[in-house]
Amino acid sequence: MRRISHDLSGVAQRLSQLSNQFGVEISEVSQVWQDAKGRAFLQQHASEVQPITHQLVNTIHELTELFEDMAKRLRDPQQS
């Protein structure tokens, strides 16, 4: 069986780093956009990004574990 090359944990780590960087930048922007329109924009749009990214990273970790378990079972069905 041909092994599929994937680096899902690397993808999850990169997404987590980007999310952290995004949070820092949003914090900096919120210091400049102190009017009601700027705060409303950040609250409406930026506040959605980090929870979704966190959920995506968790899902990628779960998917990685699932793939690893499936590969293990395919290599040795007796261990299932």
PDB file of N, CA and C in Angstrom:
ATOM      1  N   MET A   1       0.845  -1.172   0.000  1.00  0.00           N
ATOM      2  CA  MET A   1       0.000   0.000   0.000  1.00  0.00           C
ATOM      3  C   MET A   1       0.892   1.236   0.000  1.00  0.00           C
ATOM      4  N   ARG A   2       0.555   2.175  -0.821  1.00  0.00           N
ATOM      5  CA  ARG A   2       1.312   3.417  -0.910  1.00  0.00           C
ATOM      6  C   ARG A   2       0.959   4.329   0.245  1.00  0.00           C
ATOM      7  N   ARG A   3       1.967   4.869   0.899  1.00  0.00           N
ATOM      8  CA  ARG A   3       1.744   5.779   2.022  1.00  0.00           C
ATOM      9  C   ARG A   3       1.467   7.179   1.495  1.00  0.00           C
ATOM     10  N   ILE A   4       0.449   7.798   2.038  1.00  0.00           N
ATOM     11  CA  ILE A   4       0.096   9.161   1.651  1.00  0.00           C
ATOM     12  C   ILE A   4       0.875  10.113   2.553  1.00  0.00           C
ATOM     13  N   SER A   5       1.611  10.985   1.931  1.00  0.00           N
ATOM     14  CA  SER A   5       2.406  11.942   2.703  1.00  0.00           C
ATOM     15  C   SER A   5       1.507  13.091   3.147  1.00  0.00           C
ATOM     16  N   HIS A   6       1.516  13.350   4.432  1.00  0.00           N
ATOM     17  CA  HIS A   6       0.753  14.482   4.957  1.00  0.00           C
ATOM     18  C   HIS A   6       1.431  14.996   6.216  1.00  0.00           C
ATOM     19  N   ASP A   7       1.268  16.234   6.444  1.00  0.00           N
ATOM     20  CA  ASP A   7       1.835  16.855   7.633  1.00  0.00           C
ATOM     21  C   ASP A   7       0.734  17.671   8.297  1.00  0.00           C
ATOM     22  N   LEU A   8      -0.303  16.978   8.732  1.00  0.00           N
ATOM     23  CA  LEU A   8      -1.438  17.676   9.334  1.00  0.00           C
ATOM     24  C   LEU A   8      -1.050  18.375  10.623  1.00  0.00           C
ATOM     25  N   SER A   9      -0.151  17.778  11.405  1.00  0.00           N
ATOM     26  CA  SER A   9       0.248  18.442  12.645  1.00  0.00           C
ATOM     27  C   SER A   9       0.998  19.731  12.340  1.00  0.00           C
ATOM     28  N   GLY A  10       1.766  19.745  11.245  1.00  0.00           N
ATOM     29  CA  GLY A  10       2.447  20.971  10.828  1.00  0.00           C
ATOM     30  C   GLY A  10       1.460  22.043  10.394  1.00  0.00           C
ATOM     31  N   VAL A  11       0.412  21.615   9.707  1.00  0.00           N
ATOM     32  CA  VAL A  11      -0.636  22.545   9.283  1.00  0.00           C
ATOM     33  C   VAL A  11      -1.333  23.130  10.508  1.00  0.00           C
ATOM     34  N   ALA A  12      -1.649  22.284  11.481  1.00  0.00           N
ATOM     35  CA  ALA A  12      -2.314  22.752  12.700  1.00  0.00           C
ATOM     36  C   ALA A  12      -1.434  23.741  13.452  1.00  0.00           C
ATOM     37  N   GLN A  13      -0.145  23.443  13.536  1.00  0.00           N
ATOM     38  CA  GLN A  13       0.779  24.334  14.228  1.00  0.00           C
ATOM     39  C   GLN A  13       0.860  25.685  13.517  1.00  0.00           C
ATOM     40  N   ARG A  14       0.924  25.657  12.202  1.00  0.00           N
ATOM     41  CA  ARG A  14       0.992  26.910  11.432  1.00  0.00           C
ATOM     42  C   ARG A  14      -0.287  27.723  11.593  1.00  0.00           C
ATOM     43  N   LEU A  15      -1.431  27.070  11.561  1.00  0.00           N
ATOM     44  CA  LEU A  15      -2.701  27.780  11.779  1.00  0.00           C
ATOM     45  C   LEU A  15      -2.754  28.405  13.169  1.00  0.00           C
ATOM     46  N   SER A  16      -2.267  27.686  14.149  1.00  0.00           N
ATOM     47  CA  SER A  16      -2.248  28.208  15.512  1.00  0.00           C
ATOM     48  C   SER A  16      -1.351  29.445  15.605  1.00  0.00           C
ATOM     49  N   GLN A  17      -0.193  29.389  14.958  1.00  0.00           N
ATOM     50  CA  GLN A  17       0.711  30.537  14.942  1.00  0.00           C
ATOM     51  C   GLN A  17       0.071  31.733  14.241  1.00  0.00           C
ATOM     52  N   LEU A  18      -0.577  31.477  13.117  1.00  0.00           N
ATOM     53  CA  LEU A  18      -1.252  32.555  12.391  1.00  0.00           C
ATOM     54  C   LEU A  18      -2.374  33.162  13.225  1.00  0.00           C
ATOM     55  N   SER A  19      -3.094  32.342  13.950  1.00  0.00           N
ATOM     56  CA  SER A  19      -4.163  32.826  14.810  1.00  0.00           C
ATOM     57  C   SER A  19      -3.606  33.725  15.918  1.00  0.00           C
ATOM     58  N   ASN A  20      -2.502  33.303  16.506  1.00  0.00           N
ATOM     59  CA  ASN A  20      -1.866  34.125  17.540  1.00  0.00           C
ATOM     60  C   ASN A  20      -1.387  35.456  16.970  1.00  0.00           C
ATOM     61  N   GLN A  21      -0.776  35.406  15.794  1.00  0.00           N
ATOM     62  CA  GLN A  21      -0.302  36.617  15.141  1.00  0.00           C
ATOM     63  C   GLN A  21      -1.482  37.529  14.803  1.00  0.00           C
ATOM     64  N   PHE A  22      -2.562  36.943  14.337  1.00  0.00           N
ATOM     65  CA  PHE A  22      -3.765  37.700  14.018  1.00  0.00           C
ATOM     66  C   PHE A  22      -4.287  38.412  15.270  1.00  0.00           C
ATOM     67  N   GLY A  23      -4.285  37.703  16.389  1.00  0.00           N
ATOM     68  CA  GLY A  23      -4.734  38.304  17.647  1.00  0.00           C
ATOM     69  C   GLY A  23      -3.901  39.507  18.044  1.00  0.00           C
ATOM     70  N   VAL A  24      -2.596  39.412  17.861  1.00  0.00           N
ATOM     71  CA  VAL A  24      -1.705  40.533  18.176  1.00  0.00           C
ATOM     72  C   VAL A  24      -2.012  41.718  17.260  1.00  0.00           C
ATOM     73  N   GLU A  25      -2.184  41.436  15.977  1.00  0.00           N
ATOM     74  CA  GLU A  25      -2.460  42.518  15.032  1.00  0.00           C
ATOM     75  C   GLU A  25      -3.821  43.161  15.287  1.00  0.00           C
ATOM     76  N   ILE A  26      -4.799  42.360  15.646  1.00  0.00           N
ATOM     77  CA  ILE A  26      -6.117  42.914  15.968  1.00  0.00           C
ATOM     78  C   ILE A  26      -6.012  43.814  17.197  1.00  0.00           C
ATOM     79  N   SER A  27      -5.235  43.392  18.164  1.00  0.00           N
ATOM     80  CA  SER A  27      -5.028  44.207  19.359  1.00  0.00           C
ATOM     81  C   SER A  27      -4.403  45.554  18.998  1.00  0.00           C
ATOM     82  N   GLU A  28      -3.428  45.528  18.097  1.00  0.00           N
ATOM     83  CA  GLU A  28      -2.784  46.771  17.658  1.00  0.00           C
ATOM     84  C   GLU A  28      -3.768  47.651  16.888  1.00  0.00           C
ATOM     85  N   VAL A  29      -4.545  47.040  16.009  1.00  0.00           N
ATOM     86  CA  VAL A  29      -5.511  47.804  15.215  1.00  0.00           C
ATOM     87  C   VAL A  29      -6.583  48.412  16.115  1.00  0.00           C
ATOM     88  N   SER A  30      -6.985  47.680  17.149  1.00  0.00           N
ATOM     89  CA  SER A  30      -8.031  48.193  18.030  1.00  0.00           C
ATOM     90  C   SER A  30      -7.569  49.437  18.799  1.00  0.00           C
ATOM     91  N   GLN A  31      -6.250  49.613  18.929  1.00  0.00           N
ATOM     92  CA  GLN A  31      -5.738  50.827  19.561  1.00  0.00           C
ATOM     93  C   GLN A  31      -5.906  52.041  18.649  1.00  0.00           C
ATOM     94  N   VAL A  32      -5.940  51.797  17.347  1.00  0.00           N
ATOM     95  CA  VAL A  32      -6.099  52.870  16.370  1.00  0.00           C
ATOM     96  C   VAL A  32      -7.569  53.107  16.047  1.00  0.00           C
ATOM     97  N   TRP A  33      -8.305  52.022  15.876  1.00  0.00           N
ATOM     98  CA  TRP A  33      -9.720  52.117  15.519  1.00  0.00           C
ATOM     99  C   TRP A  33     -10.563  52.203  16.791  1.00  0.00           C
ATOM    100  N   GLN A  34     -10.526  53.319  17.432  1.00  0.00           N
ATOM    101  CA  GLN A  34     -11.235  53.454  18.707  1.00  0.00           C
ATOM    102  C   GLN A  34     -12.625  54.051  18.562  1.00  0.00           C
ATOM    103  N   ASP A  35     -13.009  54.407  17.356  1.00  0.00           N
ATOM    104  CA  ASP A  35     -14.353  54.935  17.168  1.00  0.00           C
ATOM    105  C   ASP A  35     -15.365  53.788  17.124  1.00  0.00           C
ATOM    106  N   ALA A  36     -16.629  54.135  17.182  1.00  0.00           N
ATOM    107  CA  ALA A  36     -17.693  53.128  17.225  1.00  0.00           C
ATOM    108  C   ALA A  36     -17.702  52.250  15.974  1.00  0.00           C
ATOM    109  N   LYS A  37     -17.452  52.840  14.827  1.00  0.00           N
ATOM    110  CA  LYS A  37     -17.457  52.083  13.581  1.00  0.00           C
ATOM    111  C   LYS A  37     -16.315  51.055  13.567  1.00  0.00           C
ATOM    112  N   GLY A  38     -15.139  51.458  13.992  1.00  0.00           N
ATOM    113  CA  GLY A  38     -13.997  50.544  14.046  1.00  0.00           C
ATOM    114  C   GLY A  38     -14.226  49.414  15.033  1.00  0.00           C
ATOM    115  N   ARG A  39     -14.735  49.735  16.212  1.00  0.00           N
ATOM    116  CA  ARG A  39     -15.014  48.701  17.223  1.00  0.00           C
ATOM    117  C   ARG A  39     -16.075  47.726  16.720  1.00  0.00           C
ATOM    118  N   ALA A  40     -17.101  48.259  16.049  1.00  0.00           N
ATOM    119  CA  ALA A  40     -18.163  47.393  15.519  1.00  0.00           C
ATOM    120  C   ALA A  40     -17.611  46.447  14.460  1.00  0.00           C
ATOM    121  N   PHE A  41     -16.749  46.974  13.587  1.00  0.00           N
ATOM    122  CA  PHE A  41     -16.150  46.134  12.557  1.00  0.00           C
ATOM    123  C   PHE A  41     -15.327  45.015  13.184  1.00  0.00           C
ATOM    124  N   LEU A  42     -14.470  45.367  14.136  1.00  0.00           N
ATOM    125  CA  LEU A  42     -13.629  44.360  14.784  1.00  0.00           C
ATOM    126  C   LEU A  42     -14.470  43.334  15.527  1.00  0.00           C
ATOM    127  N   GLN A  43     -15.495  43.794  16.210  1.00  0.00           N
ATOM    128  CA  GLN A  43     -16.337  42.867  16.958  1.00  0.00           C
ATOM    129  C   GLN A  43     -17.073  41.926  16.016  1.00  0.00           C
ATOM    130  N   GLN A  44     -17.580  42.471  14.918  1.00  0.00           N
ATOM    131  CA  GLN A  44     -18.359  41.657  13.987  1.00  0.00           C
ATOM    132  C   GLN A  44     -17.490  40.668  13.214  1.00  0.00           C
ATOM    133  N   HIS A  45     -16.334  41.102  12.742  1.00  0.00           N
ATOM    134  CA  HIS A  45     -15.541  40.274  11.840  1.00  0.00           C
ATOM    135  C   HIS A  45     -14.367  39.576  12.514  1.00  0.00           C
ATOM    136  N   ALA A  46     -13.589  40.301  13.248  1.00  0.00           N
ATOM    137  CA  ALA A  46     -12.366  39.736  13.826  1.00  0.00           C
ATOM    138  C   ALA A  46     -12.660  38.762  14.959  1.00  0.00           C
ATOM    139  N   SER A  47     -13.705  39.002  15.695  1.00  0.00           N
ATOM    140  CA  SER A  47     -13.993  38.136  16.844  1.00  0.00           C
ATOM    141  C   SER A  47     -14.378  36.724  16.422  1.00  0.00           C
ATOM    142  N   GLU A  48     -14.786  36.552  15.172  1.00  0.00           N
ATOM    143  CA  GLU A  48     -15.180  35.232  14.676  1.00  0.00           C
ATOM    144  C   GLU A  48     -13.980  34.368  14.284  1.00  0.00           C
ATOM    145  N   VAL A  49     -12.870  34.989  13.967  1.00  0.00           N
ATOM    146  CA  VAL A  49     -11.741  34.260  13.382  1.00  0.00           C
ATOM    147  C   VAL A  49     -11.080  33.321  14.379  1.00  0.00           C
ATOM    148  N   GLN A  50     -10.733  33.805  15.550  1.00  0.00           N
ATOM    149  CA  GLN A  50      -9.981  32.975  16.487  1.00  0.00           C
ATOM    150  C   GLN A  50     -10.754  31.749  16.977  1.00  0.00           C
ATOM    151  N   PRO A  51     -12.030  31.852  17.350  1.00  0.00           N
ATOM    152  CA  PRO A  51     -12.745  30.629  17.752  1.00  0.00           C
ATOM    153  C   PRO A  51     -12.841  29.595  16.622  1.00  0.00           C
ATOM    154  N   ILE A  52     -13.053  30.060  15.401  1.00  0.00           N
ATOM    155  CA  ILE A  52     -13.136  29.138  14.273  1.00  0.00           C
ATOM    156  C   ILE A  52     -11.779  28.484  14.024  1.00  0.00           C
ATOM    157  N   THR A  53     -10.714  29.269  14.114  1.00  0.00           N
ATOM    158  CA  THR A  53      -9.371  28.721  13.921  1.00  0.00           C
ATOM    159  C   THR A  53      -9.052  27.705  15.003  1.00  0.00           C
ATOM    160  N   HIS A  54      -9.411  28.001  16.236  1.00  0.00           N
ATOM    161  CA  HIS A  54      -9.179  27.073  17.350  1.00  0.00           C
ATOM    162  C   HIS A  54      -9.922  25.757  17.092  1.00  0.00           C
ATOM    163  N   GLN A  55     -11.152  25.849  16.656  1.00  0.00           N
ATOM    164  CA  GLN A  55     -11.943  24.654  16.349  1.00  0.00           C
ATOM    165  C   GLN A  55     -11.306  23.867  15.207  1.00  0.00           C
ATOM    166  N   LEU A  56     -10.824  24.564  14.193  1.00  0.00           N
ATOM    167  CA  LEU A  56     -10.179  23.909  13.052  1.00  0.00           C
ATOM    168  C   LEU A  56      -8.905  23.176  13.485  1.00  0.00           C
ATOM    169  N   VAL A  57      -8.091  23.810  14.321  1.00  0.00           N
ATOM    170  CA  VAL A  57      -6.866  23.176  14.811  1.00  0.00           C
ATOM    171  C   VAL A  57      -7.204  21.919  15.602  1.00  0.00           C
ATOM    172  N   ASN A  58      -8.212  21.990  16.465  1.00  0.00           N
ATOM    173  CA  ASN A  58      -8.622  20.808  17.224  1.00  0.00           C
ATOM    174  C   ASN A  58      -9.105  19.689  16.300  1.00  0.00           C
ATOM    175  N   THR A  59      -9.853  20.043  15.280  1.00  0.00           N
ATOM    176  CA  THR A  59     -10.354  19.052  14.332  1.00  0.00           C
ATOM    177  C   THR A  59      -9.203  18.408  13.561  1.00  0.00           C
ATOM    178  N   ILE A  60      -8.204  19.190  13.180  1.00  0.00           N
ATOM    179  CA  ILE A  60      -7.041  18.636  12.480  1.00  0.00           C
ATOM    180  C   ILE A  60      -6.302  17.655  13.376  1.00  0.00           C
ATOM    181  N   HIS A  61      -6.166  17.990  14.666  1.00  0.00           N
ATOM    182  CA  HIS A  61      -5.514  17.058  15.595  1.00  0.00           C
ATOM    183  C   HIS A  61      -6.308  15.751  15.704  1.00  0.00           C
ATOM    184  N   GLU A  62      -7.622  15.855  15.801  1.00  0.00           N
ATOM    185  CA  GLU A  62      -8.467  14.656  15.862  1.00  0.00           C
ATOM    186  C   GLU A  62      -8.343  13.834  14.583  1.00  0.00           C
ATOM    187  N   LEU A  63      -8.322  14.507  13.443  1.00  0.00           N
ATOM    188  CA  LEU A  63      -8.195  13.832  12.157  1.00  0.00           C
ATOM    189  C   LEU A  63      -6.841  13.123  12.047  1.00  0.00           C
ATOM    190  N   THR A  64      -5.793  13.755  12.529  1.00  0.00           N
ATOM    191  CA  THR A  64      -4.466  13.138  12.525  1.00  0.00           C
ATOM    192  C   THR A  64      -4.478  11.850  13.335  1.00  0.00           C
ATOM    193  N   GLU A  65      -5.078  11.894  14.527  1.00  0.00           N
ATOM    194  CA  GLU A  65      -5.167  10.699  15.362  1.00  0.00           C
ATOM    195  C   GLU A  65      -5.970   9.601  14.657  1.00  0.00           C
ATOM    196  N   LEU A  66      -7.040   9.980  13.991  1.00  0.00           N
ATOM    197  CA  LEU A  66      -7.856   9.015  13.261  1.00  0.00           C
ATOM    198  C   LEU A  66      -7.065   8.367  12.132  1.00  0.00           C
ATOM    199  N   PHE A  67      -6.358   9.168  11.353  1.00  0.00           N
ATOM    200  CA  PHE A  67      -5.533   8.632  10.270  1.00  0.00           C
ATOM    201  C   PHE A  67      -4.462   7.693  10.806  1.00  0.00           C
ATOM    202  N   GLU A  68      -3.808   8.082  11.898  1.00  0.00           N
ATOM    203  CA  GLU A  68      -2.758   7.244  12.462  1.00  0.00           C
ATOM    204  C   GLU A  68      -3.323   5.924  12.970  1.00  0.00           C
ATOM    205  N   ASP A  69      -4.501   5.961  13.574  1.00  0.00           N
ATOM    206  CA  ASP A  69      -5.143   4.738  14.052  1.00  0.00           C
ATOM    207  C   ASP A  69      -5.530   3.838  12.882  1.00  0.00           C
ATOM    208  N   MET A  70      -6.080   4.438  11.820  1.00  0.00           N
ATOM    209  CA  MET A  70      -6.455   3.658  10.647  1.00  0.00           C
ATOM    210  C   MET A  70      -5.230   3.015  10.011  1.00  0.00           C
ATOM    211  N   ALA A  71      -4.148   3.757   9.910  1.00  0.00           N
ATOM    212  CA  ALA A  71      -2.921   3.214   9.315  1.00  0.00           C
ATOM    213  C   ALA A  71      -2.384   2.066  10.162  1.00  0.00           C
ATOM    214  N   LYS A  72      -2.444   2.207  11.467  1.00  0.00           N
ATOM    215  CA  LYS A  72      -1.987   1.149  12.376  1.00  0.00           C
ATOM    216  C   LYS A  72      -2.832  -0.113  12.191  1.00  0.00           C
ATOM    217  N   ARG A  73      -4.148   0.061  12.089  1.00  0.00           N
ATOM    218  CA  ARG A  73      -5.035  -1.097  11.908  1.00  0.00           C
ATOM    219  C   ARG A  73      -4.839  -1.765  10.553  1.00  0.00           C
ATOM    220  N   LEU A  74      -4.535  -0.973   9.538  1.00  0.00           N
ATOM    221  CA  LEU A  74      -4.291  -1.546   8.224  1.00  0.00           C
ATOM    222  C   LEU A  74      -2.985  -2.344   8.185  1.00  0.00           C
ATOM    223  N   ARG A  75      -1.985  -1.870   8.935  1.00  0.00           N
ATOM    224  CA  ARG A  75      -0.712  -2.597   8.994  1.00  0.00           C
ATOM    225  C   ARG A  75      -0.851  -3.900   9.761  1.00  0.00           C
ATOM    226  N   ASP A  76      -1.669  -3.890  10.838  1.00  0.00           N
ATOM    227  CA  ASP A  76      -1.799  -5.077  11.672  1.00  0.00           C
ATOM    228  C   ASP A  76      -3.256  -5.224  12.128  1.00  0.00           C
ATOM    229  N   PRO A  77      -4.097  -5.842  11.293  1.00  0.00           N
ATOM    230  CA  PRO A  77      -5.520  -5.988  11.625  1.00  0.00           C
ATOM    231  C   PRO A  77      -5.763  -6.785  12.909  1.00  0.00           C
ATOM    232  N   GLN A  78      -4.835  -7.636  13.303  1.00  0.00           N
ATOM    233  CA  GLN A  78      -4.989  -8.431  14.517  1.00  0.00           C
ATOM    234  C   GLN A  78      -5.007  -7.577  15.779  1.00  0.00           C
ATOM    235  N   GLN A  79      -4.404  -6.392  15.716  1.00  0.00           N
ATOM    236  CA  GLN A  79      -4.303  -5.507  16.891  1.00  0.00           C
ATOM    237  C   GLN A  79      -5.596  -4.732  17.130  1.00  0.00           C
ATOM    238  N   SER A  80      -6.527  -4.746  16.201  1.00  0.00           N
ATOM    239  CA  SER A  80      -7.747  -3.936  16.315  1.00  0.00           C
ATOM    240  C   SER A  80      -8.612  -4.405  17.413  1.00  0.00           C
TER     241      SER A  80
END
